[in-house]
Coordinates of C-alpha atoms in Angstrom, one line a residue:
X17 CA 0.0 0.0 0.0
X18 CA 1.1 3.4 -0.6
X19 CA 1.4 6.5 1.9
X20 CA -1.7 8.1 1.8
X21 CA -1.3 12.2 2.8
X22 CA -2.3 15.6 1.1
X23 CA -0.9 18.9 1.8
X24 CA -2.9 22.0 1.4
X25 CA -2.2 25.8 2.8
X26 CA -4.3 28.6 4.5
X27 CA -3.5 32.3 4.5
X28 CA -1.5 31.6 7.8
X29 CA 0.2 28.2 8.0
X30 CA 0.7 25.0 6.0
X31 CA -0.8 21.6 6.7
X32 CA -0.5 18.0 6.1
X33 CA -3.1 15.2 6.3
X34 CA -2.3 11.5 6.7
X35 CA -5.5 9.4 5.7
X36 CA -3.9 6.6 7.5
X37 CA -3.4 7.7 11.1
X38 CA -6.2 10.3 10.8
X39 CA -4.9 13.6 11.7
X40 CA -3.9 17.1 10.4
X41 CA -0.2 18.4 11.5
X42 CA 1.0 22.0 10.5
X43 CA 4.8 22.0 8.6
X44 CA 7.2 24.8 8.3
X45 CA 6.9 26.4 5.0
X46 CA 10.3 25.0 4.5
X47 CA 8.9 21.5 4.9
X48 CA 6.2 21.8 2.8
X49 CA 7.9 23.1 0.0
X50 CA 10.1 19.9 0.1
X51 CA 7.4 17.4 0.5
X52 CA 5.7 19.1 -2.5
X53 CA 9.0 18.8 -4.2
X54 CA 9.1 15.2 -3.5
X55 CA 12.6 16.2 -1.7
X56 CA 14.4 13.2 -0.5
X57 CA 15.1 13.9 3.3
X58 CA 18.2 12.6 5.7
X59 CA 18.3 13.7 9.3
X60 CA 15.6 16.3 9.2
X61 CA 14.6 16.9 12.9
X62 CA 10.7 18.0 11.6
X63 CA 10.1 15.7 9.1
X64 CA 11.3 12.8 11.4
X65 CA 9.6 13.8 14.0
X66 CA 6.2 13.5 12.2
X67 CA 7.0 10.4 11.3
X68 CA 7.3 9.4 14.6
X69 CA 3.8 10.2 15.1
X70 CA 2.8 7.9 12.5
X71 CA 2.9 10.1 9.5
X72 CA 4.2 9.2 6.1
X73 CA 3.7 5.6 6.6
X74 CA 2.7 3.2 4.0
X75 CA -0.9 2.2 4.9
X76 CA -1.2 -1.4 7.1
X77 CA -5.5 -0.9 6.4
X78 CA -8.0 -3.3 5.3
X79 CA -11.5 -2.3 4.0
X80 CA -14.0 -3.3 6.4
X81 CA -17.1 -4.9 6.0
X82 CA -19.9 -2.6 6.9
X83 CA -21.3 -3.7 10.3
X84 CA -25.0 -3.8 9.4
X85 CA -24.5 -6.5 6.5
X86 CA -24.9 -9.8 9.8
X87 CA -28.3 -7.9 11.0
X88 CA -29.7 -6.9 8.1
X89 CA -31.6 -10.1 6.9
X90 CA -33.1 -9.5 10.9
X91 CA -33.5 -6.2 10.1
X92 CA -35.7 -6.5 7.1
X93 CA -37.7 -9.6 9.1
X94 CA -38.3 -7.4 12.4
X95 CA -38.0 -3.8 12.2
X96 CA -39.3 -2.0 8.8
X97 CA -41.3 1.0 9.0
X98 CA -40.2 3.9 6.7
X99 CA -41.9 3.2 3.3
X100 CA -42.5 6.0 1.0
X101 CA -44.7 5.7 -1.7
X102 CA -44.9 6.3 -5.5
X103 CA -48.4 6.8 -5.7
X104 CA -47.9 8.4 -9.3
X105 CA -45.5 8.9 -11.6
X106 CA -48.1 11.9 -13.1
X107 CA -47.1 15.3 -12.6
X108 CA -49.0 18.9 -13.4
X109 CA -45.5 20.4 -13.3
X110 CA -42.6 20.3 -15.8
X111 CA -39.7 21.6 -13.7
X112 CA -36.3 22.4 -15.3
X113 CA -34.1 20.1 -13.2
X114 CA -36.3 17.1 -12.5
X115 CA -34.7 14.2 -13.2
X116 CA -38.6 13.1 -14.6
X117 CA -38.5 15.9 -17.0
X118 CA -35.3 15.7 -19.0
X119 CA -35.0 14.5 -23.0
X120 CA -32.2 12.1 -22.0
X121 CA -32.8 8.4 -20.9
X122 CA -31.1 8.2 -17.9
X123 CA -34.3 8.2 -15.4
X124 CA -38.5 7.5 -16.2
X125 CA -40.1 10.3 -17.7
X126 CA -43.6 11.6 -16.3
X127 CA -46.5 9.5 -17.3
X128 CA -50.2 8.8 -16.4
X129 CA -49.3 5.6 -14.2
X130 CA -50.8 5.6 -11.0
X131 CA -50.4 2.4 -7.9
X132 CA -53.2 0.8 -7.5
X133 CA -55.0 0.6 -3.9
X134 CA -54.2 -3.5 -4.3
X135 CA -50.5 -3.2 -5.0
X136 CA -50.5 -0.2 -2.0
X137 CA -52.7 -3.1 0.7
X138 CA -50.0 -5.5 0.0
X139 CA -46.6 -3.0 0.2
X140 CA -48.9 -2.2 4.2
X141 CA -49.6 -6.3 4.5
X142 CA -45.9 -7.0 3.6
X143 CA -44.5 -3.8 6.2
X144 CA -46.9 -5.1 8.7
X145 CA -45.6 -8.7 8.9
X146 CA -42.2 -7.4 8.9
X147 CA -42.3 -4.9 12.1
X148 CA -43.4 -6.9 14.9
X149 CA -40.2 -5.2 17.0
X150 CA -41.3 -1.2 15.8
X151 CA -43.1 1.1 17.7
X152 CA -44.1 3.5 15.0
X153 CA -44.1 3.5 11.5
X154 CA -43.6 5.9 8.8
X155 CA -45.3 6.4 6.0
X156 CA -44.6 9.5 3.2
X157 CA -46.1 10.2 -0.1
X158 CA -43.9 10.5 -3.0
X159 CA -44.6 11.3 -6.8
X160 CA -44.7 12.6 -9.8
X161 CA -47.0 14.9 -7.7
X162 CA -48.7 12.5 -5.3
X163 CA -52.0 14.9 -4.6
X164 CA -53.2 13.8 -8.0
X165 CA -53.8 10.3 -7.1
X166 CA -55.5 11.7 -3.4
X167 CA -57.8 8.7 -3.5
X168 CA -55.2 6.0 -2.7
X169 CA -53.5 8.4 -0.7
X170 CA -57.4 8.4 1.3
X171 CA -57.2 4.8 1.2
X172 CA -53.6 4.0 2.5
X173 CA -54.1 6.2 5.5
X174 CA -57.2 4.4 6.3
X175 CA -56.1 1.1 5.7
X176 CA -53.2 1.8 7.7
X177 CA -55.2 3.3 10.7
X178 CA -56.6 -0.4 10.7
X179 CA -53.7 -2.5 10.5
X180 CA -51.1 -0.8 12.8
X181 CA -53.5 -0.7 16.2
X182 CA -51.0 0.1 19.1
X183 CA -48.5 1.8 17.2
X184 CA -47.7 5.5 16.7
X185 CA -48.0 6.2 12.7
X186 CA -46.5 8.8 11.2
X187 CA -47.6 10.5 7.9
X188 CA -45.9 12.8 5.4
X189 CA -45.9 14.0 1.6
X190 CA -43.6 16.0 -0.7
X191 CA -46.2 18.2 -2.7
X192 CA -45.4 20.9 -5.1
X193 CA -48.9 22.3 -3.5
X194 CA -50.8 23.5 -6.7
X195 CA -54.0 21.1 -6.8
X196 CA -54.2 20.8 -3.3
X197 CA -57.7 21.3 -1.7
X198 CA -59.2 22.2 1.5
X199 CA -60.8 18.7 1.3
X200 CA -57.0 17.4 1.0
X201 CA -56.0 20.1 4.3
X202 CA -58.5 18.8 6.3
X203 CA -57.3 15.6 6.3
X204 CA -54.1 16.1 6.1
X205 CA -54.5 17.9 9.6
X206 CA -57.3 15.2 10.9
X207 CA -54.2 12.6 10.3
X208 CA -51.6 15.0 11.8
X209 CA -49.2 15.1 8.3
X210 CA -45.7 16.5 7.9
X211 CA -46.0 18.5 4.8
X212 CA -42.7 19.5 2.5
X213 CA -43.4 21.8 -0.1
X214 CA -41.1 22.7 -3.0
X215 CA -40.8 26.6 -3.6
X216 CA -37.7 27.8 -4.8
X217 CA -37.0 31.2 -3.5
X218 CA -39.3 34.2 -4.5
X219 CA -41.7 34.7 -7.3
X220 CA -38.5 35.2 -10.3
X221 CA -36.2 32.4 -8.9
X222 CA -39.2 29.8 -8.4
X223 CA -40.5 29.8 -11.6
X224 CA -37.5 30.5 -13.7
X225 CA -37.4 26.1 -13.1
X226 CA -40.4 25.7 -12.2
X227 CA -43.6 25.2 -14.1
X228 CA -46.7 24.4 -15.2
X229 CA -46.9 21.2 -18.5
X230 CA -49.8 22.8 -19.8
X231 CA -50.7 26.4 -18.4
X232 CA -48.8 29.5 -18.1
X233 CA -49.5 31.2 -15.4
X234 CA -47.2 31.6 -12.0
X235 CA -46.7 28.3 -10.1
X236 CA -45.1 30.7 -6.9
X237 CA -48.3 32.8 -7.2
X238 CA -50.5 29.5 -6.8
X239 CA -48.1 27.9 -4.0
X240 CA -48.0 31.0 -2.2
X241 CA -51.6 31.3 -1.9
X242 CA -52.1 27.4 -0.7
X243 CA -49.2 28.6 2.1
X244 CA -51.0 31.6 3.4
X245 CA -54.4 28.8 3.8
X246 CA -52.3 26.7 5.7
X247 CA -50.9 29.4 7.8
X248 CA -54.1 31.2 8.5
X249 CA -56.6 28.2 9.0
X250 CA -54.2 24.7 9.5
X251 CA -52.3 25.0 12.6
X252 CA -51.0 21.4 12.5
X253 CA -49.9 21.3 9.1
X254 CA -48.2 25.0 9.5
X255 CA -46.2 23.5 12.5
X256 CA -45.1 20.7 10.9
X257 CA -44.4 22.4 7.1
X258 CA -41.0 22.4 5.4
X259 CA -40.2 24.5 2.7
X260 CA -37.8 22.7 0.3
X261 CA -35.8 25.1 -1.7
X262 CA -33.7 24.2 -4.5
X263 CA -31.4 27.1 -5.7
X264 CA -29.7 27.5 -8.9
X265 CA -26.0 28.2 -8.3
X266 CA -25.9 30.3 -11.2
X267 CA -28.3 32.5 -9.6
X268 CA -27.6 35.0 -7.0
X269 CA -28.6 33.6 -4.0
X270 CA -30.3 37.0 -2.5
X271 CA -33.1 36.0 -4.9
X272 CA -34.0 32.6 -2.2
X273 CA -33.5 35.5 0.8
X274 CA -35.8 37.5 -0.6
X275 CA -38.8 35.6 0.0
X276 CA -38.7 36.2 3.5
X277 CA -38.4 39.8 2.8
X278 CA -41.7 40.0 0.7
X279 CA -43.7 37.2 2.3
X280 CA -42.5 38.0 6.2
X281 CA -45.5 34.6 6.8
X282 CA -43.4 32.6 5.5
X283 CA -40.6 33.0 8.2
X284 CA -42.9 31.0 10.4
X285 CA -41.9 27.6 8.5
X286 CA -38.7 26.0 8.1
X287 CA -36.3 25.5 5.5
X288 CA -34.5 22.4 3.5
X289 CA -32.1 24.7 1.3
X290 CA -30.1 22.3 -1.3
X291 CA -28.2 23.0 -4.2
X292 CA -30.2 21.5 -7.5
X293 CA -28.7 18.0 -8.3
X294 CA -27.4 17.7 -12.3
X295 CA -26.6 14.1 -11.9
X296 CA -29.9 13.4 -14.5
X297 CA -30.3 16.9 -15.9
X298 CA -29.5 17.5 -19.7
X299 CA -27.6 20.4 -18.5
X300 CA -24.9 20.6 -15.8
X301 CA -24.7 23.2 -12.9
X302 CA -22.7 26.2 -13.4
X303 CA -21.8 28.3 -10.0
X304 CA -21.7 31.9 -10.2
X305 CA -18.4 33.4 -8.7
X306 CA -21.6 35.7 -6.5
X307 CA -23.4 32.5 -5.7
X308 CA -20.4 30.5 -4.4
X309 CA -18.9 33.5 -2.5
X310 CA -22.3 34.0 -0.6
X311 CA -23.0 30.3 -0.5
X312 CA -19.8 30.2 1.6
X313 CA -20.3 33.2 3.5
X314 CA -23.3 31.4 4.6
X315 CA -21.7 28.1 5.5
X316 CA -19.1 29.9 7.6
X317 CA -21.7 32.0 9.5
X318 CA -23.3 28.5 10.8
X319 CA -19.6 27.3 12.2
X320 CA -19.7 30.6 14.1
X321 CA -23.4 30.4 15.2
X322 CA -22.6 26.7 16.3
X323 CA -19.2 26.8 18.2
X324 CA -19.5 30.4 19.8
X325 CA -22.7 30.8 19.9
X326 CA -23.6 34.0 17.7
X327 CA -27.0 34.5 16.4
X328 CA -27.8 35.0 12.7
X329 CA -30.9 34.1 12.2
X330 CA -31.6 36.8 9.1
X331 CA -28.7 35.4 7.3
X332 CA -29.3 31.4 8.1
X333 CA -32.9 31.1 8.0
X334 CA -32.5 28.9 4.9
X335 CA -29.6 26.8 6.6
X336 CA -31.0 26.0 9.8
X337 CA -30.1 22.7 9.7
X338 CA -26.2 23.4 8.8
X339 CA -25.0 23.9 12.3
X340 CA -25.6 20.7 13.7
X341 CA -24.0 19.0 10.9
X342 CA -20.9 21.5 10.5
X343 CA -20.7 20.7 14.4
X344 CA -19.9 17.7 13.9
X345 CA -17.6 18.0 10.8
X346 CA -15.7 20.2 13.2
X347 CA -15.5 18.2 16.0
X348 CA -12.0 17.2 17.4
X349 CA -11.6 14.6 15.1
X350 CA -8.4 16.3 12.9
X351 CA -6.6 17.0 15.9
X352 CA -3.4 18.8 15.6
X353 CA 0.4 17.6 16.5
X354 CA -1.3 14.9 18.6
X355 CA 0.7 11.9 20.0
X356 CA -2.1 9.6 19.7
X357 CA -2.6 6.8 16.8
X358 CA -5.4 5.0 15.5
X359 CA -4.8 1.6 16.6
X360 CA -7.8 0.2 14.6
X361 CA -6.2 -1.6 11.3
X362 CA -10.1 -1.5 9.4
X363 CA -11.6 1.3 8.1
X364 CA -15.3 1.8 6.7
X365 CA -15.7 3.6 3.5
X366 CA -18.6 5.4 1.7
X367 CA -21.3 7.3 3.3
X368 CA -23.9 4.7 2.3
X369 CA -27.1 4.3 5.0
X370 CA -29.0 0.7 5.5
X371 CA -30.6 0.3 3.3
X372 CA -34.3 -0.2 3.9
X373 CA -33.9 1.3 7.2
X374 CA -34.1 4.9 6.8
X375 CA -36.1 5.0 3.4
X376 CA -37.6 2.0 1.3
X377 CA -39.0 3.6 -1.6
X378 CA -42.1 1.5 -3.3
X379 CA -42.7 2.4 -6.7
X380 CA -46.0 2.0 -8.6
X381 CA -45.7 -1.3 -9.6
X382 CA -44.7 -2.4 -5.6
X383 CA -40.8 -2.9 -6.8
X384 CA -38.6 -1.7 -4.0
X385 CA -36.0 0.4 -4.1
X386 CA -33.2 2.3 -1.4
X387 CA -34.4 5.7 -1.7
X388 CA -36.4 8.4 -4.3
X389 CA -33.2 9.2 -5.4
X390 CA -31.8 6.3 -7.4
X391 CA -33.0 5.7 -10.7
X392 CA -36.0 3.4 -11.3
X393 CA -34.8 2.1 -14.8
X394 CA -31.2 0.8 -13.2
X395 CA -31.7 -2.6 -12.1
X396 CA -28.9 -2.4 -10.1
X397 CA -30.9 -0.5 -7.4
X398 CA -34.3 -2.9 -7.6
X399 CA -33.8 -4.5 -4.3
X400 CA -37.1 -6.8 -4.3
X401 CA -40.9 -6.1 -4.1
X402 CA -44.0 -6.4 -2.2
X403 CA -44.8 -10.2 -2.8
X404 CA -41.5 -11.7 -3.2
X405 CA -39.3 -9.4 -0.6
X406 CA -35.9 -8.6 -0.5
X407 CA -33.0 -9.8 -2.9
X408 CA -30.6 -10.1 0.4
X409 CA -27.7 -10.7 -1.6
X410 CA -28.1 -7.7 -3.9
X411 CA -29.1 -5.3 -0.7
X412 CA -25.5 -6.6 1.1
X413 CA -23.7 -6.3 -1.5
X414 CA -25.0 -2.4 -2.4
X415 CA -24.3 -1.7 1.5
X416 CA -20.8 -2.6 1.1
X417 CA -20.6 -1.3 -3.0
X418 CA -17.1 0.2 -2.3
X419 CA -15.7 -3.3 -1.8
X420 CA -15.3 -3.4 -6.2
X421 CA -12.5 -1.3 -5.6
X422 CA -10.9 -1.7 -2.6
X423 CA -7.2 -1.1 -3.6
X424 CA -8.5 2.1 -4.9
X425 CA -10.0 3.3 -1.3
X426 CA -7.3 2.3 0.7
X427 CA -5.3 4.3 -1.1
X428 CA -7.9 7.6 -0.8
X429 CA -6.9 10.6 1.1
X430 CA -10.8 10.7 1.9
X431 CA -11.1 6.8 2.6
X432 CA -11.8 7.9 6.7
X433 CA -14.8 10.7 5.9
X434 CA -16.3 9.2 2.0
X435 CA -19.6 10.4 1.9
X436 CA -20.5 8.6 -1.7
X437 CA -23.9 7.3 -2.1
X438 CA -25.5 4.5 -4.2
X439 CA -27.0 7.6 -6.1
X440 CA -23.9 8.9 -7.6
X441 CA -24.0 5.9 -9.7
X442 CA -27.7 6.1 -10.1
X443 CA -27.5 7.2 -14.0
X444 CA -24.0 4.9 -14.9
X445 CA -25.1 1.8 -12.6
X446 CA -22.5 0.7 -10.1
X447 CA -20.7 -1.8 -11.6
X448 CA -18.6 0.4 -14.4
X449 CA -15.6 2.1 -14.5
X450 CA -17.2 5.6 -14.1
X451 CA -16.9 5.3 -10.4
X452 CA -13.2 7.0 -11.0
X453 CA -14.8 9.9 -11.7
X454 CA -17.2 9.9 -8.7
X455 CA -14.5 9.5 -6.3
X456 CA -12.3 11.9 -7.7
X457 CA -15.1 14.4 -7.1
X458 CA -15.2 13.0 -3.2
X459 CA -11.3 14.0 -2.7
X460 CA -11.4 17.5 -4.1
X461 CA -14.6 17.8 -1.7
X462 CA -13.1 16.1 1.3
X463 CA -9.4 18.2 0.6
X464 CA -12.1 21.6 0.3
X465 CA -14.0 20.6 3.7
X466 CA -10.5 20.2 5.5
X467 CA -9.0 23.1 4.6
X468 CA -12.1 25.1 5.3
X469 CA -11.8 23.3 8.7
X470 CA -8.1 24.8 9.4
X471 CA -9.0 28.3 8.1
X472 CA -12.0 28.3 11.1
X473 CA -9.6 26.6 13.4
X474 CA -7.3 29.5 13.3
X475 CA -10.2 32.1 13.1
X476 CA -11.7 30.8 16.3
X477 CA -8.8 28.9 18.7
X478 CA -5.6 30.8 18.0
X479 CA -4.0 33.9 19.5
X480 CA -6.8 34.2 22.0
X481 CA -9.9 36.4 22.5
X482 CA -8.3 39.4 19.9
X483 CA -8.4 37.0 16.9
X484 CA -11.9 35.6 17.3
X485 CA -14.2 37.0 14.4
X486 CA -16.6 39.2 15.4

């Protein structure tokens, strides 16, 4: 195996990360300039003193085997209860950057086909049988646009309220909120629903992407007014409504502020802020040098919020989420000139979930499938179905996917922190060589978090109270 390390450089000092041992050590300028040179080095008090500490080793690892794969046939027997539905794969919108509505082949395209309340009763016969050990159980509503097959979504929550006596159910739907009803509100509050509605910014940004197949009038005027009904007459729903927001990086991202600024209602929900995904789009994402700078502006401001405890809530209303997660990106994990090694000779890769256990996504015809966000035309991601069950094999083998190329992640400078999915290879299929690609996307990421990570380090923890940002 071959020494697995990085250097990279802030403003104020110069760094090297060892994938093997796990840590982050600041050099001399002078060493770093010889390590980049590939300098040979005899008696050099720094660099041998790192290596004492276990850097520039060649790697002793193995891949591990991921520690779900002995529990999950158990799993699947015992404990299901997050199944989302495909009620239709209909929808009344035609947004830019769904992966339904693009000319290429590499996902479904929208169609009339809806599930059928038979195929839905077996999916809730087969979840029943197989969560004897759950307490609750989860149910969402996926689409196309799931309100315009309402019916079976009447029918599922009904049949459902029969079937799971004695244990706490829990509804939702993704809705782009344009055909919905007050028929459809009532019962979504009567059944206590978590509702996440897709509205991308204010009334220019929103439907620049998204909207209507066959009218042409403003989809953000429409969702807008079906948000102020919920607001004014819905309590329920309006406490449990998420606004998800998909910016354009090529946009400026004071457009997604603004709706706050016109709509000040709208403040009262909260907010799943993602950057639009290209991996089905015709088109691929360009980032606006005024997009990315605020973008990371942003990302900074929820590291400050989190670790010393400063409130921007006007800035982060779209990121509230970020600061639990950046918390733990920053945790004392990279600790620096530490004497301590990782004695632990395995090392997991990937950022892969169970799958099954957080998401099993049913589509119409009752196939299963990890998640909404794989493609439904790969077979490689069809993981069984409502009368047969699961393909065991096929669902181990995806958990553990990065065992095809094992050499190749042992030798990663991001084989300790790989957050690849399934659904990077949800257009190419897993089992190709495009996977070089895909992970070489992962390193520049990981080498981009890191650095970020030193340049907050030194803003927060170095030279005391005088060099914190204010």
């Amino acid at each position: 195996m071959k020494k697995v390390y990085s250097l990279f450089k802030t403003n104020n000092h110069y760094y090297v990360y060892d994938a093997n041992i796990d840590k982050v050590s600041k050099l001399s300028s002078r060493l770093y300039q010889l390590i980049l040179n590939e300098s040979e080095f005899q008696n050099d008090q720094e660099y041998d003193n790192l290596c004492k500490k276990g850097f520039f080793q060649s790697s002793k690892l193995n891949l591990a085997k991921r520690p779900e794969t002995d529990v999950i046939d158990d799993f699947y027997k015992r404990k299901l209860g997050n199944v989302i539905f495909q009620t239709t794969q209909n929808c009344n919108l035609r947004c830019a950057y769904c992966p339904y509505s693009q000319s290429n082949m590499n996902n479904r395209n929208h169609n009339i086909l809806n599930m059928p309340l038979n195929t839905a009763k077996k999916v809730l016969d087969f979840i029943h049988m197989h969560s004897v050990d759950r307490e609750n159980i989860s149910i969402g509503f996926y689409g196309g646009e799931p309100l315009l097959n309402f019916d079976l979504i009447k029918n599922i929550v009904n049949y459902a309220n029969n079937i799971f006596l004695g244990k706490e159910l829990i509804y939702s739907i993704t809705t782009n909120l344009t055909v919905i009803t007050n028929e459809m509100l009532r019962f979504f509050e009567d059944n206590k629903f978590e509702i996440m509605v897709s509205l991308d910014g204010a009334k220019e940004s929103n439907d620049k992407n998204r909207k209507y197949y066959s009218k042409k009038r403003s989809v953000f005027d429409t969702v807008i007014q079906n948000l102020k009904e919920i607001h004014n007459n819905y309590p329920y729903i309006n406490s449990k409504c998420v606004i998800s927001m998909v910016m354009d990086p090529a946009e400026c991202l004071d457009e997604y502020d603004d709706l706050i600024k016109e709509y000040p209602f709208m403040k009262s929900y909260r907010y799943n802020a993602v950057i639009q995904e290209d991996l089905f789009s015709d088109n691929k994402n360009i980032w606006s040098d005024r997009f990315k700078n605020q973008y990371y502006y942003k990302m900074f401001l929820c590291y400050i919020s989190k670790i010393k405890k400063y409130k921007f809530e006007n800035d982060l209303f779209l990121f509230e989420n970020a600061p639990e997660i950046l918390k733990e990106n920053i945790s004392n994990r990279y600790i620096f000139d530490n004497n301590t090694l990782i004695d632990n000779p395995f090392v997991l890769t990937s950022g892969m979930c169970t799958i099954g256990k957080h998401k099993l996504f049913v589509d119409v015809h009752g196939n299963f499938y990890p998640c909404e966000k794989v493609g439904e035309t790969n077979k490689d991601f069809l993981i069984g179905n409502c009368i047969e069950g699961f393909d065991l094999k096929k669902c181990t083998d995806l958990i553990n996917f990065t065992s095809l190329f094992s050499d190749r992640c042992l030798n990663c400078i991001a084989m300790r922190d790989c957050q690849m999915c399934i659904k990077d290879f949800a257009v190419s299929g897993v089992y190709n060589e495009k996977s070089e690609e895909i992970c070489e996307h992962y390193q520049n990421t990981f080498m981009e978090q890191l650095r970020a990570k030193a340049i907050l380090h030194e803003a927060l923890f170095e030279g005391g109270e005088n060099s914190e940002i204010q």
